[in-house]
Structures are given as structure tokens and as C-alpha cells.
JSON list of C-alpha atoms in Angstrom, two decimals:
[
{"chain": "A", "resi": 1, "resn": "UNK", "atom": "CA", "xyz": [45.09, 39.86, -32.89]},
{"chain": "A", "resi": 2, "resn": "UNK", "atom": "CA", "xyz": [44.62, 36.23, -30.83]},
{"chain": "A", "resi": 3, "resn": "UNK", "atom": "CA", "xyz": [44.19, 36.39, -27.47]},
{"chain": "A", "resi": 4, "resn": "UNK", "atom": "CA", "xyz": [44.25, 33.88, -24.61]},
{"chain": "A", "resi": 5, "resn": "UNK", "atom": "CA", "xyz": [41.89, 34.62, -21.81]},
{"chain": "A", "resi": 6, "resn": "UNK", "atom": "CA", "xyz": [42.49, 33.14, -18.33]},
{"chain": "A", "resi": 7, "resn": "UNK", "atom": "CA", "xyz": [40.01, 32.67, -16.23]},
{"chain": "A", "resi": 8, "resn": "UNK", "atom": "CA", "xyz": [40.22, 32.54, -12.37]},
{"chain": "A", "resi": 9, "resn": "UNK", "atom": "CA", "xyz": [37.77, 32.88, -10.28]},
{"chain": "A", "resi": 10, "resn": "UNK", "atom": "CA", "xyz": [35.99, 31.72, -6.40]},
{"chain": "A", "resi": 11, "resn": "UNK", "atom": "CA", "xyz": [32.30, 30.42, -6.93]},
{"chain": "A", "resi": 12, "resn": "UNK", "atom": "CA", "xyz": [29.46, 31.79, -4.70]},
{"chain": "A", "resi": 13, "resn": "UNK", "atom": "CA", "xyz": [26.16, 30.20, -5.22]},
{"chain": "A", "resi": 14, "resn": "UNK", "atom": "CA", "xyz": [26.17, 30.13, -8.35]},
{"chain": "A", "resi": 15, "resn": "UNK", "atom": "CA", "xyz": [27.21, 27.49, -10.12]},
{"chain": "A", "resi": 16, "resn": "UNK", "atom": "CA", "xyz": [28.97, 28.03, -13.28]},
{"chain": "A", "resi": 17, "resn": "UNK", "atom": "CA", "xyz": [27.94, 26.26, -16.59]},
{"chain": "A", "resi": 18, "resn": "UNK", "atom": "CA", "xyz": [30.88, 25.65, -18.73]},
{"chain": "A", "resi": 19, "resn": "UNK", "atom": "CA", "xyz": [29.29, 24.98, -22.12]},
{"chain": "A", "resi": 20, "resn": "UNK", "atom": "CA", "xyz": [27.44, 28.39, -22.17]},
{"chain": "A", "resi": 21, "resn": "UNK", "atom": "CA", "xyz": [30.91, 30.26, -21.66]},
{"chain": "A", "resi": 22, "resn": "UNK", "atom": "CA", "xyz": [32.21, 28.22, -24.39]},
{"chain": "A", "resi": 23, "resn": "UNK", "atom": "CA", "xyz": [29.63, 30.11, -27.07]},
{"chain": "A", "resi": 24, "resn": "UNK", "atom": "CA", "xyz": [30.26, 32.91, -24.97]},
{"chain": "A", "resi": 25, "resn": "UNK", "atom": "CA", "xyz": [33.67, 32.86, -25.58]},
{"chain": "A", "resi": 26, "resn": "UNK", "atom": "CA", "xyz": [33.60, 31.67, -29.33]},
{"chain": "A", "resi": 27, "resn": "UNK", "atom": "CA", "xyz": [30.58, 34.37, -29.95]},
{"chain": "A", "resi": 28, "resn": "UNK", "atom": "CA", "xyz": [33.33, 36.93, -28.80]},
{"chain": "A", "resi": 29, "resn": "UNK", "atom": "CA", "xyz": [35.70, 36.27, -32.25]},
{"chain": "A", "resi": 30, "resn": "UNK", "atom": "CA", "xyz": [36.62, 38.29, -34.75]},
{"chain": "A", "resi": 31, "resn": "UNK", "atom": "CA", "xyz": [34.58, 41.73, -32.88]},
{"chain": "A", "resi": 32, "resn": "UNK", "atom": "CA", "xyz": [36.53, 44.68, -33.70]},
{"chain": "A", "resi": 33, "resn": "UNK", "atom": "CA", "xyz": [37.60, 45.00, -29.71]},
{"chain": "A", "resi": 34, "resn": "UNK", "atom": "CA", "xyz": [40.21, 46.90, -27.78]},
{"chain": "A", "resi": 35, "resn": "UNK", "atom": "CA", "xyz": [41.79, 44.61, -25.59]},
{"chain": "A", "resi": 36, "resn": "UNK", "atom": "CA", "xyz": [40.81, 46.80, -22.90]},
{"chain": "A", "resi": 37, "resn": "UNK", "atom": "CA", "xyz": [37.33, 46.47, -23.90]},
{"chain": "A", "resi": 38, "resn": "UNK", "atom": "CA", "xyz": [37.54, 43.01, -24.43]},
{"chain": "A", "resi": 39, "resn": "UNK", "atom": "CA", "xyz": [38.98, 42.51, -21.09]},
{"chain": "A", "resi": 40, "resn": "UNK", "atom": "CA", "xyz": [36.06, 44.17, -19.84]},
{"chain": "A", "resi": 41, "resn": "UNK", "atom": "CA", "xyz": [32.87, 42.25, -21.78]},
{"chain": "A", "resi": 42, "resn": "UNK", "atom": "CA", "xyz": [34.98, 39.26, -20.51]},
{"chain": "A", "resi": 43, "resn": "UNK", "atom": "CA", "xyz": [34.63, 40.09, -16.85]},
{"chain": "A", "resi": 44, "resn": "UNK", "atom": "CA", "xyz": [31.51, 41.68, -16.30]},
{"chain": "A", "resi": 45, "resn": "UNK", "atom": "CA", "xyz": [29.58, 38.91, -18.10]},
{"chain": "A", "resi": 46, "resn": "UNK", "atom": "CA", "xyz": [31.66, 36.18, -16.05]},
{"chain": "A", "resi": 47, "resn": "UNK", "atom": "CA", "xyz": [30.32, 38.85, -13.16]},
{"chain": "A", "resi": 48, "resn": "UNK", "atom": "CA", "xyz": [27.03, 39.56, -14.03]},
{"chain": "A", "resi": 49, "resn": "UNK", "atom": "CA", "xyz": [26.30, 35.77, -14.74]},
{"chain": "A", "resi": 50, "resn": "UNK", "atom": "CA", "xyz": [28.21, 34.90, -11.95]},
{"chain": "A", "resi": 51, "resn": "UNK", "atom": "CA", "xyz": [29.05, 36.07, -9.20]},
{"chain": "A", "resi": 52, "resn": "UNK", "atom": "CA", "xyz": [31.60, 34.71, -7.61]},
{"chain": "A", "resi": 53, "resn": "UNK", "atom": "CA", "xyz": [33.15, 35.46, -4.93]},
{"chain": "A", "resi": 54, "resn": "UNK", "atom": "CA", "xyz": [36.90, 37.12, -6.77]},
{"chain": "A", "resi": 55, "resn": "UNK", "atom": "CA", "xyz": [37.40, 36.49, -10.04]},
{"chain": "A", "resi": 56, "resn": "UNK", "atom": "CA", "xyz": [40.03, 37.66, -12.17]},
{"chain": "A", "resi": 57, "resn": "UNK", "atom": "CA", "xyz": [40.41, 37.67, -15.94]},
{"chain": "A", "resi": 58, "resn": "UNK", "atom": "CA", "xyz": [43.64, 38.09, -17.52]},
{"chain": "A", "resi": 59, "resn": "UNK", "atom": "CA", "xyz": [44.26, 38.36, -22.04]},
{"chain": "A", "resi": 60, "resn": "UNK", "atom": "CA", "xyz": [47.28, 37.73, -23.48]},
{"chain": "A", "resi": 61, "resn": "UNK", "atom": "CA", "xyz": [47.41, 39.45, -26.99]},
{"chain": "A", "resi": 62, "resn": "UNK", "atom": "CA", "xyz": [49.45, 38.88, -30.09]},
{"chain": "A", "resi": 63, "resn": "UNK", "atom": "CA", "xyz": [49.40, 39.95, -33.15]},
{"chain": "A", "resi": 64, "resn": "UNK", "atom": "CA", "xyz": [51.42, 41.52, -35.94]},
{"chain": "A", "resi": 65, "resn": "UNK", "atom": "CA", "xyz": [51.36, 44.82, -35.66]},
{"chain": "A", "resi": 66, "resn": "UNK", "atom": "CA", "xyz": [52.53, 45.75, -31.69]},
{"chain": "A", "resi": 67, "resn": "UNK", "atom": "CA", "xyz": [54.48, 43.55, -29.32]},
{"chain": "A", "resi": 68, "resn": "UNK", "atom": "CA", "xyz": [52.39, 40.94, -27.48]},
{"chain": "A", "resi": 69, "resn": "UNK", "atom": "CA", "xyz": [50.49, 42.51, -24.19]},
{"chain": "A", "resi": 70, "resn": "UNK", "atom": "CA", "xyz": [49.21, 41.31, -21.32]},
{"chain": "A", "resi": 71, "resn": "UNK", "atom": "CA", "xyz": [46.15, 42.27, -19.00]},
{"chain": "A", "resi": 72, "resn": "UNK", "atom": "CA", "xyz": [44.28, 41.82, -16.02]},
{"chain": "A", "resi": 73, "resn": "UNK", "atom": "CA", "xyz": [41.95, 42.62, -13.88]},
{"chain": "A", "resi": 74, "resn": "UNK", "atom": "CA", "xyz": [40.76, 41.20, -10.49]},
{"chain": "A", "resi": 75, "resn": "UNK", "atom": "CA", "xyz": [38.30, 41.93, -7.96]},
{"chain": "A", "resi": 76, "resn": "UNK", "atom": "CA", "xyz": [38.81, 43.99, -5.37]},
{"chain": "A", "resi": 77, "resn": "UNK", "atom": "CA", "xyz": [38.85, 40.37, -3.02]},
{"chain": "A", "resi": 78, "resn": "UNK", "atom": "CA", "xyz": [41.92, 39.14, -4.80]},
{"chain": "A", "resi": 79, "resn": "UNK", "atom": "CA", "xyz": [45.27, 39.96, -3.65]}
]
């Protein structure tokens, strides 16, 4: 499948390194992950690396074998 990943976060004390994040996301390309595993992997990476005040990761996946799927994961601080 092809996935669009949308990240929304409120930073805390750690400043995001966008080059590192690009490299990390590009390294996920081609892995055999179900959408739920992909969103967990990206969400956990962002939480561990940047410790934001709030975080939402949204994945929209498109495939030739199933309908488009959208999955979101957010921190408890997000309303």
C-alpha cells in the first residue's frame, strides 16, 4: 500500500530534527507492516525522540487490494 502520514504535535523541551525525521520515515518505506503497526511505530518514535506535550499521527493508506483506510493515534492531551 501507499501511505500518507500526517503528524500534528505540540513540542515541549526537545526541538524536532526534521532531517532526522525525513530519514526515519524514508527508512520505513518498503517494510511489510500492517497500517496499525506503521502508525504505532511512527507514533512511538516521535514520543521517544521528541517527548511532545501532545501528539497525533494520522495515516491514510491506499491499496489496489482494499478500500482506502484511515487510522489515527493521539495522546491523551489531544481533545
